[in-house]
PDB file of C-alpha atoms in Angstrom:
ATOM      1  CA  TRP U   7       0.000   0.000   0.000  1.00  0.00           C
ATOM      2  CA  ALA U   8       2.815   2.391   0.827  1.00  0.00           C
ATOM      3  CA  SER U   9       4.116   2.082  -2.745  1.00  0.00           C
ATOM      4  CA  GLU U  10       0.698   3.302  -3.893  1.00  0.00           C
ATOM      5  CA  GLY U  11       0.769   6.291  -1.535  1.00  0.00           C
ATOM      6  CA  LYS U  12      -1.723   4.719   0.880  1.00  0.00           C
ATOM      7  CA  SER U  13      -1.455   4.278   4.610  1.00  0.00           C
ATOM      8  CA  VAL U  14      -3.028   2.076   7.256  1.00  0.00           C
ATOM      9  CA  GLY U  15      -3.260   3.003  10.885  1.00  0.00           C
ATOM     10  CA  ARG U  16      -5.243   2.548  14.039  1.00  0.00           C
ATOM     11  CA  VAL U  17      -5.570   3.945  17.514  1.00  0.00           C
ATOM     12  CA  HIS U  18      -6.351   1.415  20.214  1.00  0.00           C
ATOM     13  CA  VAL U  19      -7.922   2.952  23.321  1.00  0.00           C
ATOM     14  CA  VAL U  20      -6.971   0.987  26.437  1.00  0.00           C
ATOM     15  CA  THR U  21      -7.151   1.022  30.215  1.00  0.00           C
ATOM     16  CA  ARG U  22      -4.838  -0.913  32.496  1.00  0.00           C
ATOM     17  CA  PRO U  23      -4.488  -3.565  33.575  1.00  0.00           C
ATOM     18  CA  LEU U  24      -4.311  -4.943  30.058  1.00  0.00           C
ATOM     19  CA  SER U  25      -6.168  -8.206  29.530  1.00  0.00           C
ATOM     20  CA  ASP U  26      -4.300 -11.402  28.684  1.00  0.00           C
ATOM     21  CA  TYR U  27      -5.742 -11.204  25.182  1.00  0.00           C
ATOM     22  CA  LEU U  28      -4.617  -7.611  24.688  1.00  0.00           C
ATOM     23  CA  ARG U  29      -1.077  -8.427  25.850  1.00  0.00           C
ATOM     24  CA  PHE U  30      -1.092 -11.351  23.382  1.00  0.00           C
ATOM     25  CA  GLU U  31      -2.367  -9.082  20.604  1.00  0.00           C
ATOM     26  CA  PHE U  32       0.334  -6.499  21.333  1.00  0.00           C
ATOM     27  CA  GLU U  33       3.124  -9.070  21.287  1.00  0.00           C
ATOM     28  CA  TYR U  34       2.083 -11.296  18.392  1.00  0.00           C
ATOM     29  CA  TYR U  35       0.192  -8.937  16.092  1.00  0.00           C
ATOM     30  CA  TYR U  36       0.895  -5.276  16.714  1.00  0.00           C
ATOM     31  CA  ARG U  37       4.691  -5.623  16.786  1.00  0.00           C
ATOM     32  CA  HIS U  38       4.614  -7.352  13.382  1.00  0.00           C
ATOM     33  CA  HIS U  39       2.083  -4.947  11.889  1.00  0.00           C
ATOM     34  CA  VAL U  40       4.251  -1.984  12.898  1.00  0.00           C
ATOM     35  CA  LYS U  41       7.271  -3.612  11.224  1.00  0.00           C
ATOM     36  CA  ALA U  42       5.146  -4.024   8.091  1.00  0.00           C
ATOM     37  CA  GLY U  43       4.383  -0.283   8.078  1.00  0.00           C
ATOM     38  CA  GLU U  44       1.080   0.068   9.899  1.00  0.00           C
ATOM     39  CA  ASN U  45       0.852   3.183  12.073  1.00  0.00           C
ATOM     40  CA  ILE U  46      -0.451   1.734  15.345  1.00  0.00           C
ATOM     41  CA  ARG U  47      -0.984   4.133  18.220  1.00  0.00           C
ATOM     42  CA  ILE U  48      -2.182   3.622  21.799  1.00  0.00           C
ATOM     43  CA  LEU U  49      -4.391   5.944  23.821  1.00  0.00           C
ATOM     44  CA  ASP U  50      -4.249   4.877  27.476  1.00  0.00           C
ATOM     45  CA  LEU U  51      -7.140   6.323  29.489  1.00  0.00           C
ATOM     46  CA  THR U  52      -6.155   4.689  32.788  1.00  0.00           C
ATOM     47  CA  GLU U  53      -5.115   7.908  34.504  1.00  0.00           C
ATOM     48  CA  ARG U  54      -6.860  10.513  32.390  1.00  0.00           C
ATOM     49  CA  ALA U  55     -10.260  11.550  31.157  1.00  0.00           C
ATOM     50  CA  ASN U  56     -11.597  10.538  27.776  1.00  0.00           C
ATOM     51  CA  PRO U  57     -10.736  13.445  25.414  1.00  0.00           C
ATOM     52  CA  GLY U  58     -14.192  13.314  23.814  1.00  0.00           C
ATOM     53  CA  LEU U  59     -14.163  10.028  21.918  1.00  0.00           C
ATOM     54  CA  PRO U  60     -17.319   7.937  21.528  1.00  0.00           C
ATOM     55  CA  ASP U  61     -17.714   4.458  23.003  1.00  0.00           C
ATOM     56  CA  GLN U  62     -18.420   3.218  19.463  1.00  0.00           C
ATOM     57  CA  ASP U  63     -15.502   1.463  17.735  1.00  0.00           C
ATOM     58  CA  PHE U  64     -15.177   2.419  14.060  1.00  0.00           C
ATOM     59  CA  TRP U  65     -13.059   2.318  10.942  1.00  0.00           C
ATOM     60  CA  ILE U  66     -12.815   5.236   8.541  1.00  0.00           C
ATOM     61  CA  PHE U  67     -11.679   4.767   4.950  1.00  0.00           C
ATOM     62  CA  ASP U  68     -10.392   7.621   2.786  1.00  0.00           C
ATOM     63  CA  GLU U  69     -11.790  10.110   5.320  1.00  0.00           C
ATOM     64  CA  SER U  70     -15.273   9.480   3.902  1.00  0.00           C
ATOM     65  CA  LYS U  71     -16.545   5.928   4.489  1.00  0.00           C
ATOM     66  CA  VAL U  72     -17.292   4.884   8.065  1.00  0.00           C
ATOM     67  CA  VAL U  73     -17.857   1.348   9.302  1.00  0.00           C
ATOM     68  CA  ARG U  74     -19.054   0.928  12.875  1.00  0.00           C
ATOM     69  CA  MET U  75     -18.278  -2.227  14.841  1.00  0.00           C
ATOM     70  CA  ASN U  76     -20.972  -3.460  17.195  1.00  0.00           C
ATOM     71  CA  TYR U  77     -20.144  -5.631  20.211  1.00  0.00           C
ATOM     72  CA  ARG U  78     -21.969  -7.559  22.900  1.00  0.00           C
ATOM     73  CA  ALA U  79     -21.388  -6.660  26.559  1.00  0.00           C
ATOM     74  CA  ASP U  80     -18.841  -9.503  26.804  1.00  0.00           C
ATOM     75  CA  GLY U  81     -16.752  -7.993  23.982  1.00  0.00           C
ATOM     76  CA  THR U  82     -17.636 -10.409  21.185  1.00  0.00           C
ATOM     77  CA  GLN U  83     -18.414  -8.737  17.907  1.00  0.00           C
ATOM     78  CA  ILE U  84     -22.018  -8.765  16.687  1.00  0.00           C
ATOM     79  CA  ASN U  85     -21.478  -7.180  13.277  1.00  0.00           C
ATOM     80  CA  ARG U  86     -20.071  -4.311  11.276  1.00  0.00           C
ATOM     81  CA  GLU U  87     -22.326  -1.712   9.735  1.00  0.00           C
ATOM     82  CA  LEU U  88     -21.714   0.856   7.023  1.00  0.00           C
ATOM     83  CA  TYR U  89     -22.631   4.260   8.448  1.00  0.00           C
ATOM     84  CA  GLU U  90     -24.603   6.319   5.949  1.00  0.00           C
ATOM     85  CA  GLY U  91     -24.589   9.642   7.838  1.00  0.00           C
ATOM     86  CA  ASP U  92     -22.211  12.599   7.909  1.00  0.00           C
ATOM     87  CA  PRO U  93     -18.618  11.351   8.349  1.00  0.00           C
ATOM     88  CA  ASP U  94     -17.396  14.659   9.817  1.00  0.00           C
ATOM     89  CA  PRO U  95     -17.774  13.658  13.510  1.00  0.00           C
ATOM     90  CA  TYR U  96     -15.754  10.521  12.768  1.00  0.00           C
ATOM     91  CA  ARG U  97     -13.020  12.551  11.078  1.00  0.00           C
ATOM     92  CA  GLN U  98     -12.888  14.775  14.163  1.00  0.00           C
ATOM     93  CA  TRP U  99     -12.755  11.761  16.516  1.00  0.00           C
ATOM     94  CA  LYS U 100      -9.964  10.286  14.422  1.00  0.00           C
ATOM     95  CA  ARG U 101      -7.947  13.507  14.716  1.00  0.00           C
ATOM     96  CA  ILE U 102      -8.477  13.595  18.487  1.00  0.00           C
ATOM     97  CA  ALA U 103      -7.469   9.944  18.861  1.00  0.00           C
ATOM     98  CA  VAL U 104      -4.308  10.368  16.795  1.00  0.00           C
ATOM     99  CA  ASN U 105      -3.305  13.604  18.540  1.00  0.00           C
ATOM    100  CA  GLU U 106      -3.882  12.219  22.047  1.00  0.00           C
ATOM    101  CA  SER U 107      -2.173   8.847  21.493  1.00  0.00           C
ATOM    102  CA  VAL U 108       1.421   7.659  21.322  1.00  0.00           C
ATOM    103  CA  PRO U 109       3.109   5.291  18.852  1.00  0.00           C
ATOM    104  CA  PHE U 110       2.744   1.632  19.826  1.00  0.00           C
ATOM    105  CA  LEU U 111       6.484   0.995  20.236  1.00  0.00           C
ATOM    106  CA  GLU U 112       6.796   4.032  22.500  1.00  0.00           C
ATOM    107  CA  TYR U 113       3.885   2.809  24.623  1.00  0.00           C
ATOM    108  CA  VAL U 114       5.232  -0.722  25.105  1.00  0.00           C
ATOM    109  CA  SER U 115       8.779   0.447  25.818  1.00  0.00           C
ATOM    110  CA  GLY U 116       7.721   2.988  28.451  1.00  0.00           C
TER     111      GLY U 116
END
């Protein structure tokens, strides 16, 4: 994707203590994805207030297409839904998340 001028990134919002699964995901997925060029960032809300992000997990493609992920209370995913409304709030939430987070490798080394 990089050779085509595209980028892939994510911000994972967490609170400590990290679950066993999240520690596994960090070690066996995120480290490799970062090496492959993905911009993974972590926003740890353990000792700070939420900077205005929604509880809804989402993806945003090309700053215009939004897909919302829906989960059960136990964390298992129900489905993904294409959001047909105004993407502007999602663009703003993305900017907040990126600005308030740190790079993955910085987070895990600190």
